[in-house]
């Protein structure tokens, strides 16, 4: 795995040193010698990670970071501050500006490369989600970026895994001012707790007495339900080898004991914000997929989904020698409802019609709006005789109770006609079955409507 790393420093020697280190690990390196130049490169999406010096003329690294993180177009780019400043207050200032990490010079090659690789993996995942989310934006779903730049990272749900009471009590007390905190002192139960708890961050002590904290981190990453859960590891001093290993297996961030309270609060907020952002991207993508296959008015699947799904069900039924039936339903004289009562009344009828269909069929049956006032029901493992009984039950349910329109001010009697076809012998297709059902529907309409007609294969 590689990434394009932007090195920002006003001292050429520092830039060359970092460029050489990163190039030796096969990273693609871009350089900038001022904050303004760095912002311009990020705006053009020419980097995956920013290594940012703090002490620069005109615009310091803190301001550069703040601008990157407040811009919806660039806030997702990981920023690592690399500086000679070594005071806790400087580190906290950088984290509060939005930096993903704050490394103090001199930085070991191992620590630097491990951190860059870890953030590069995270950036790749985020980029994939952002690319998918473009579809959501195009169809009108609110952009996740706008919410992300205003998110404070507070009010999150955090799970602490630590078996030292004095340690987890101090951590919980500090975090409780901003987050909802749970503690799991038995690491063997932590994975189950994390999977069931809908947490936004998991804090894991690497100094557990009788359990390997890194193994727990690995298990969290391997389980589908917790794969996207951020992990913040807490390590003892001079335990760099385990921290590096943790970053390699998917730990997102770390703290070194003794823990600075303000630094912990800042790092926790960063991870909670990132988790919420990726969750919004995933939710938006899922919503766009749902919109692509769902009829907005009735909530049923649309014709596109039905045609694809029917083809798969037809093949499956033919291979297994199982029956399959299709019903095409058409609301009688629907045009007159729109003409006499308005399109809003027609919409009321369509919505209620969909509700009644859902109540009349099984969970395994597929109900779709085919177009206009036509609907299709696909019934797996159902022969023509049983499909006929279900169709007659639906017909009676529609005709037996008037439809409310205009917010209950009026009601209408509605009937429907239904054509049925079943999967025939070898060589029968979904298209042919639909055509036969449509022909049966035509006969039902021709013979007086408000009836069910079966068409054998």
Coordinates of C-alpha atoms in Angstrom, one line a residue:
X1 CA 0.0 0.0 0.0
X2 CA 1.2 3.5 -0.9
X3 CA -0.1 7.0 -0.6
X4 CA 0.8 10.5 -1.6
X5 CA 2.2 12.4 1.4
X6 CA 2.4 16.2 1.5
X7 CA 5.4 17.4 3.5
X8 CA 5.0 21.0 4.7
X9 CA 7.9 22.9 6.2
X10 CA 9.6 26.2 5.5
X11 CA 13.1 24.8 6.1
X12 CA 14.3 22.9 2.9
X13 CA 16.6 20.6 4.9
X14 CA 13.7 19.3 7.0
X15 CA 11.6 18.8 3.8
X16 CA 14.4 16.8 2.2
X17 CA 14.9 14.7 5.3
X18 CA 11.2 13.6 5.5
X19 CA 11.0 13.2 1.7
X20 CA 14.0 10.8 1.8
X21 CA 12.5 8.8 4.7
X22 CA 9.1 8.4 3.0
X23 CA 10.4 7.8 -0.5
X24 CA 12.5 4.9 0.9
X25 CA 9.2 3.3 2.0
X26 CA 7.8 3.8 -1.5
X27 CA 5.4 6.7 -0.6
X28 CA 4.8 9.3 -3.2
X29 CA 5.9 12.6 -1.8
X30 CA 4.8 16.2 -2.5
X31 CA 6.3 19.2 -0.9
X32 CA 5.2 22.7 0.2
X33 CA 7.2 25.4 1.9
X34 CA 4.3 27.5 3.2
X35 CA 0.8 27.1 4.6
X36 CA -0.8 28.8 1.7
X37 CA 0.9 26.5 -0.8
X38 CA -0.2 23.5 1.3
X39 CA -3.8 24.6 1.4
X40 CA -3.8 25.0 -2.4
X41 CA -2.4 21.5 -2.9
X42 CA -5.0 20.0 -0.6
X43 CA -7.8 21.9 -2.3
X44 CA -6.8 20.3 -5.6
X45 CA -6.9 16.9 -3.9
X46 CA -3.2 16.2 -4.6
X47 CA -2.4 14.4 -1.3
X48 CA -3.6 11.7 1.0
X49 CA -1.8 12.7 4.2
X50 CA -0.3 16.0 5.4
X51 CA 2.9 16.1 7.5
X52 CA 2.8 19.6 8.8
X53 CA 5.4 21.7 10.6
X54 CA 4.1 24.2 13.2
X55 CA 6.6 27.0 13.2
X56 CA 6.2 28.7 9.8
X57 CA 6.1 32.4 8.9
X58 CA 2.9 34.0 7.6
X59 CA 0.6 31.1 8.6
X60 CA 1.6 28.6 11.3
X61 CA 0.7 24.9 11.3
X62 CA -2.1 25.3 13.8
X63 CA -3.9 27.7 11.4
X64 CA -3.2 25.5 8.4
X65 CA -4.7 22.6 10.2
X66 CA -7.8 24.5 11.4
X67 CA -8.5 25.7 7.8
X68 CA -8.1 22.2 6.4
X69 CA -10.4 20.7 9.0
X70 CA -13.1 23.4 8.7
X71 CA -13.3 23.1 4.9
X72 CA -15.8 20.4 3.8
X73 CA -13.6 19.6 0.8
X74 CA -10.5 18.8 2.8
X75 CA -11.5 18.0 6.4
X76 CA -11.2 14.3 5.8
X77 CA -7.4 14.5 4.9
X78 CA -5.4 13.2 7.9
X79 CA -3.0 15.7 9.3
X80 CA 0.1 14.8 11.4
X81 CA 2.0 17.7 13.0
X82 CA 5.8 17.1 13.1
X83 CA 7.5 19.7 15.1
X84 CA 10.2 20.5 17.7
X85 CA 7.6 21.8 20.1
X86 CA 7.5 19.3 23.0
X87 CA 5.2 20.9 25.6
X88 CA 1.9 19.2 26.4
X89 CA 0.1 22.5 25.7
X90 CA 1.5 22.5 22.1
X91 CA 0.4 18.9 21.5
X92 CA -3.1 19.7 22.8
X93 CA -3.4 22.8 20.7
X94 CA -2.6 20.8 17.6
X95 CA -5.1 18.1 18.4
X96 CA -7.8 20.7 19.2
X97 CA -7.0 22.3 15.8
X98 CA -8.0 19.0 14.3
X99 CA -4.7 17.2 13.8
X100 CA -4.9 13.4 13.8
X101 CA -1.5 13.1 15.6
X102 CA 1.3 15.3 17.0
X103 CA 4.8 13.9 16.7
X104 CA 7.7 15.6 18.4
X105 CA 11.1 15.8 16.7
X106 CA 13.3 13.9 16.5
X107 CA 10.8 11.3 15.3
X108 CA 12.0 7.7 14.9
X109 CA 11.6 6.3 11.4
X110 CA 9.6 3.3 12.7
X111 CA 7.1 5.6 14.5
X112 CA 6.8 7.9 11.6
X113 CA 6.3 5.3 8.9
X114 CA 3.9 3.2 11.1
X115 CA 1.7 6.3 11.7
X116 CA 1.7 7.3 8.0
X117 CA 0.8 3.8 7.0
X118 CA -2.0 3.6 9.5
X119 CA -3.5 6.9 8.4
X120 CA -3.1 5.9 4.7
X121 CA -5.2 2.8 5.3
X122 CA -7.9 5.0 7.0
X123 CA -7.8 7.5 4.1
X124 CA -8.3 4.8 1.5
X125 CA -11.4 3.6 3.3
X126 CA -12.7 7.1 3.7
X127 CA -12.1 7.9 0.0
X128 CA -14.0 4.8 -1.1
X129 CA -17.0 5.8 1.1
X130 CA -16.8 9.4 -0.2
X131 CA -16.8 8.2 -3.8
X132 CA -19.9 6.1 -3.2
X133 CA -21.5 9.0 -1.4
X134 CA -21.3 11.2 -4.5
X135 CA -24.4 9.3 -5.8
X136 CA -26.2 10.3 -2.6
X137 CA -25.4 13.9 -3.1
X138 CA -26.6 13.9 -6.7
X139 CA -30.0 12.6 -5.6
X140 CA -30.4 15.2 -2.9
X141 CA -29.3 13.4 0.3
X142 CA -27.6 15.8 2.6
X143 CA -23.8 15.8 2.4
X144 CA -22.0 14.2 5.3
X145 CA -19.2 16.8 5.1
X146 CA -21.3 19.7 6.2
X147 CA -22.2 17.9 9.5
X148 CA -18.7 16.7 10.0
X149 CA -17.1 20.1 10.1
X150 CA -19.5 21.3 12.8
X151 CA -19.4 18.1 14.9
X152 CA -17.8 18.7 18.3
X153 CA -16.9 15.1 18.9
X154 CA -18.8 15.3 22.3
X155 CA -21.6 13.1 23.5
X156 CA -20.1 9.9 22.2
X157 CA -20.5 6.4 23.6
X158 CA -17.1 5.1 24.8
X159 CA -16.1 1.7 26.1
X160 CA -13.0 1.4 28.3
X161 CA -11.3 -2.0 28.6
X162 CA -8.9 -1.9 31.5
X163 CA -8.5 -4.3 34.5
X164 CA -6.8 -1.8 36.8
X165 CA -9.5 -0.1 38.9
X166 CA -7.4 3.0 39.7
X167 CA -6.7 3.4 36.0
X168 CA -10.1 3.0 34.5
X169 CA -11.8 5.1 37.2
X170 CA -9.5 8.1 36.4
X171 CA -10.1 7.7 32.7
X172 CA -13.8 7.4 33.1
X173 CA -14.0 10.3 35.5
X174 CA -12.2 12.6 33.0
X175 CA -14.2 11.5 29.9
X176 CA -17.6 11.6 31.6
X177 CA -17.6 15.3 31.4
X178 CA -17.9 15.0 27.6
X179 CA -18.8 11.4 26.8
X180 CA -21.0 8.6 27.9
X181 CA -18.6 6.0 29.3
X182 CA -18.9 2.3 30.1
X183 CA -16.1 0.2 31.6
X184 CA -15.4 -3.5 30.9
X185 CA -12.8 -4.8 33.4
X186 CA -12.9 -8.4 32.0
X187 CA -11.1 -8.3 28.6
X188 CA -12.5 -11.7 27.7
X189 CA -16.0 -10.1 27.7
X190 CA -14.9 -6.9 25.9
X191 CA -15.4 -8.1 22.4
X192 CA -19.0 -9.2 23.0
X193 CA -19.7 -5.9 24.8
X194 CA -18.3 -3.9 21.9
X195 CA -20.3 -5.9 19.4
X196 CA -23.6 -5.3 21.3
X197 CA -23.1 -1.8 22.6
X198 CA -23.1 0.5 19.5
X199 CA -20.0 2.3 20.7
X200 CA -18.2 5.2 18.9
X201 CA -14.8 4.5 20.5
X202 CA -13.1 1.7 22.3
X203 CA -10.2 2.5 24.7
X204 CA -7.9 -0.5 25.3
X205 CA -5.1 -0.8 27.8
X206 CA -2.2 -2.7 26.4
X207 CA -1.1 -3.5 30.0
X208 CA -3.9 -6.0 30.8
X209 CA -2.8 -8.4 33.5
X210 CA -3.7 -11.8 32.0
X211 CA -4.8 -10.9 28.5
X212 CA -3.0 -9.5 25.4
X213 CA -4.5 -6.2 24.6
X214 CA -3.2 -6.3 21.0
X215 CA -5.0 -9.6 20.5
X216 CA -8.3 -7.9 21.6
X217 CA -7.6 -5.1 19.1
X218 CA -7.0 -7.7 16.4
X219 CA -10.3 -9.4 17.2
X220 CA -12.2 -6.2 17.1
X221 CA -10.8 -5.5 13.6
X222 CA -11.7 -9.1 12.4
X223 CA -15.3 -9.1 13.6
X224 CA -17.7 -7.6 11.1
X225 CA -19.9 -5.8 13.6
X226 CA -16.9 -4.0 15.2
X227 CA -14.6 -3.6 12.2
X228 CA -15.3 0.2 11.9
X229 CA -15.1 0.9 15.6
X230 CA -12.1 3.2 16.4
X231 CA -9.6 1.9 18.9
X232 CA -7.5 4.1 21.1
X233 CA -4.7 2.2 22.8
X234 CA -3.1 3.1 26.2
X235 CA 0.5 2.1 26.5
X236 CA 3.2 2.3 29.1
X237 CA 6.3 4.4 28.4
X238 CA 9.1 2.8 26.3
X239 CA 6.7 0.3 24.7
X240 CA 7.1 1.6 21.2
X241 CA 7.4 -1.9 19.6
X242 CA 3.9 -2.9 20.8
X243 CA 2.5 0.5 19.7
X244 CA 3.9 0.1 16.2
X245 CA 2.5 -3.4 16.1
X246 CA -0.9 -2.0 17.2
X247 CA -0.9 0.6 14.5
X248 CA -0.2 -2.2 11.9
X249 CA -3.2 -4.3 13.0
X250 CA -5.6 -1.4 13.1
X251 CA -5.3 0.7 16.2
X252 CA -6.4 4.2 15.3
X253 CA -4.6 6.3 18.0
X254 CA -2.7 5.9 21.3
X255 CA -1.9 7.6 24.6
X256 CA 1.2 7.1 26.7
X257 CA 1.0 6.9 30.5
X258 CA 1.0 9.1 32.5
X259 CA -2.0 10.4 30.6
X260 CA -2.5 14.1 30.1
X261 CA -6.3 14.6 30.7
X262 CA -6.7 17.4 28.1
X263 CA -4.8 15.4 25.5
X264 CA -7.0 12.4 26.1
X265 CA -10.1 14.5 25.7
X266 CA -8.8 15.9 22.4
X267 CA -7.9 12.5 21.0
X268 CA -11.2 11.0 22.0
X269 CA -13.1 13.8 20.4
X270 CA -11.1 13.3 17.2
X271 CA -11.9 9.6 17.0
X272 CA -15.6 10.1 17.8
X273 CA -15.9 12.8 15.1
X274 CA -14.2 10.5 12.5
X275 CA -16.5 7.6 13.4
X276 CA -19.6 9.7 13.0
X277 CA -18.4 11.0 9.6
X278 CA -17.7 7.5 8.2
X279 CA -21.1 6.3 9.6
X280 CA -22.8 9.2 7.8
X281 CA -21.1 8.3 4.6
X282 CA -22.2 4.7 4.9
X283 CA -25.7 5.6 5.9
X284 CA -26.0 8.0 2.9
X285 CA -24.8 5.4 0.5
X286 CA -27.2 2.9 1.9
X287 CA -30.0 5.4 1.5
X288 CA -29.1 6.1 -2.1
X289 CA -29.2 2.4 -2.8
X290 CA -32.6 2.2 -1.2
X291 CA -33.9 5.1 -3.2
X292 CA -32.6 3.5 -6.4
X293 CA -34.7 0.4 -5.9
X294 CA -37.7 1.8 -4.0
X295 CA -40.9 3.5 -5.3
X296 CA -41.0 6.8 -3.3
X297 CA -44.8 7.1 -3.2
X298 CA -45.7 3.6 -2.0
X299 CA -42.5 2.4 -0.3
X300 CA -42.6 -0.8 -2.4
X301 CA -39.8 -2.0 -4.6
X302 CA -39.8 -0.4 -8.1
X303 CA -39.8 -2.0 -11.5
X304 CA -36.1 -2.0 -11.9
X305 CA -35.6 -4.1 -8.7
X306 CA -38.5 -6.4 -9.6
X307 CA -37.2 -7.3 -13.1
X308 CA -33.7 -8.1 -11.7
X309 CA -35.1 -10.0 -8.7
X310 CA -37.7 -11.9 -10.7
X311 CA -35.0 -13.1 -13.1
X312 CA -32.9 -14.5 -10.2
X313 CA -36.0 -16.1 -8.6
X314 CA -37.0 -17.7 -11.9
X315 CA -33.6 -19.3 -12.4
X316 CA -33.5 -20.5 -8.8
X317 CA -37.0 -22.1 -9.0
X318 CA -36.2 -23.8 -12.3
X319 CA -32.9 -25.3 -11.0
X320 CA -34.7 -26.6 -7.8
X321 CA -37.9 -27.7 -9.5
X322 CA -39.9 -25.4 -7.3
X323 CA -43.1 -23.5 -8.3
X324 CA -43.2 -19.8 -8.8
X325 CA -46.2 -17.5 -9.5
X326 CA -46.6 -13.9 -10.6
X327 CA -49.6 -11.6 -10.1
X328 CA -50.1 -8.4 -12.0
X329 CA -52.6 -6.1 -10.3
X330 CA -54.3 -3.1 -11.9
X331 CA -56.6 -0.6 -10.1
X332 CA -59.8 -0.3 -12.0
X333 CA -60.8 3.1 -13.5
X334 CA -57.8 4.7 -11.7
X335 CA -57.8 7.6 -14.3
X336 CA -61.3 8.6 -13.2
X337 CA -60.1 8.9 -9.6
X338 CA -57.4 11.4 -10.7
X339 CA -59.8 13.2 -13.0
X340 CA -62.7 13.5 -10.5
X341 CA -60.8 14.0 -7.2
X342 CA -57.3 15.2 -8.2
X343 CA -53.9 13.6 -8.2
X344 CA -53.5 14.0 -4.4
X345 CA -56.5 11.6 -4.0
X346 CA -54.9 9.3 -6.5
X347 CA -51.7 9.2 -4.4
X348 CA -53.7 8.5 -1.3
X349 CA -55.3 5.5 -2.9
X350 CA -51.9 4.2 -4.2
X351 CA -50.3 4.5 -0.7
X352 CA -53.2 2.7 1.0
X353 CA -53.3 0.1 -1.8
X354 CA -49.6 -0.7 -1.1
X355 CA -50.3 -1.1 2.6
X356 CA -53.1 -3.5 2.0
X357 CA -51.0 -5.6 -0.4
X358 CA -48.2 -5.9 2.2
X359 CA -50.7 -7.2 4.8
X360 CA -52.0 -9.8 2.5
X361 CA -48.8 -11.5 1.4
X362 CA -45.9 -13.4 3.1
X363 CA -42.5 -12.0 4.0
X364 CA -40.9 -14.0 1.2
X365 CA -43.2 -12.6 -1.4
X366 CA -42.0 -9.6 -3.4
X367 CA -44.5 -6.7 -3.9
X368 CA -43.5 -4.0 -6.4
X369 CA -45.0 -1.0 -8.1
X370 CA -44.8 -1.8 -11.8
X371 CA -45.8 1.6 -13.0
X372 CA -48.8 4.0 -12.7
X373 CA -51.6 2.0 -11.1
X374 CA -50.1 -1.4 -11.9
X375 CA -48.4 -3.6 -9.3
X376 CA -46.6 -7.0 -9.4
X377 CA -46.4 -9.6 -6.7
X378 CA -43.9 -12.4 -7.1
X379 CA -44.6 -15.5 -5.0
X380 CA -41.8 -18.1 -4.6
X381 CA -42.7 -21.7 -4.0
X382 CA -46.3 -21.0 -4.9
X383 CA -48.3 -22.9 -7.6
X384 CA -51.1 -21.5 -9.7
X385 CA -53.9 -22.7 -7.4
X386 CA -52.5 -21.2 -4.2
X387 CA -51.7 -18.0 -6.1
X388 CA -55.3 -17.8 -7.2
X389 CA -56.5 -18.0 -3.6
X390 CA -54.1 -15.3 -2.5
X391 CA -55.2 -13.1 -5.4
X392 CA -58.9 -13.5 -4.6
X393 CA -58.1 -12.6 -0.9
X394 CA -56.4 -9.4 -2.1
X395 CA -59.3 -8.6 -4.4
X396 CA -61.8 -8.9 -1.6
X397 CA -59.6 -6.9 0.8
X398 CA -59.4 -4.0 -1.7
X399 CA -63.1 -4.0 -2.6
X400 CA -64.4 -4.7 0.9
X401 CA -63.3 -1.4 2.5
X402 CA -63.6 2.1 1.1
X403 CA -60.4 4.1 0.6
X404 CA -60.0 7.3 2.6
X405 CA -58.9 10.5 0.6
X406 CA -58.4 14.2 1.4
X407 CA -57.3 13.5 4.9
X408 CA -60.4 11.5 5.7
X409 CA -62.9 14.0 4.4
X410 CA -64.1 11.6 1.7
X411 CA -63.9 7.9 0.9
X412 CA -63.9 6.0 -2.4
X413 CA -64.9 2.5 -3.4
X414 CA -61.9 0.9 -5.3
X415 CA -61.7 -2.4 -7.1
X416 CA -58.9 -4.1 -9.0
X417 CA -58.3 -6.7 -11.6
X418 CA -55.6 -9.4 -11.3
X419 CA -53.8 -11.6 -13.9
X420 CA -51.9 -14.6 -12.7
X421 CA -49.2 -16.8 -14.4
X422 CA -46.9 -19.5 -13.0
X423 CA -43.5 -20.8 -14.1
X424 CA -43.9 -23.4 -16.8
X425 CA -41.6 -26.2 -17.9
X426 CA -38.0 -26.2 -19.1
X427 CA -37.1 -23.1 -21.1
X428 CA -39.7 -20.8 -19.5
X429 CA -38.5 -17.3 -18.6
X430 CA -39.4 -14.5 -16.4
X431 CA -40.3 -12.3 -19.3
X432 CA -42.6 -15.0 -20.8
X433 CA -44.3 -15.5 -17.4
X434 CA -44.9 -11.8 -17.0
X435 CA -46.3 -11.6 -20.5
X436 CA -48.8 -14.4 -19.7
X437 CA -49.8 -12.7 -16.5
X438 CA -50.3 -9.5 -18.4
X439 CA -52.5 -11.3 -21.0
X440 CA -54.6 -12.7 -18.1
X441 CA -54.9 -9.2 -16.7
X442 CA -56.2 -8.0 -20.1
X443 CA -58.8 -10.7 -20.0
X444 CA -59.9 -9.7 -16.5
X445 CA -60.3 -6.1 -17.7
X446 CA -62.2 -7.2 -20.8
X447 CA -64.5 -9.5 -18.9
X448 CA -65.8 -6.7 -16.6
X449 CA -63.0 -5.9 -14.1
X450 CA -62.9 -6.6 -10.4
X451 CA -61.9 -10.2 -10.9
X452 CA -59.0 -12.7 -10.9
X453 CA -58.0 -14.5 -14.1
X454 CA -55.4 -17.3 -14.3
X455 CA -53.3 -18.0 -17.3
X456 CA -51.6 -21.4 -17.3
X457 CA -48.1 -21.8 -18.8

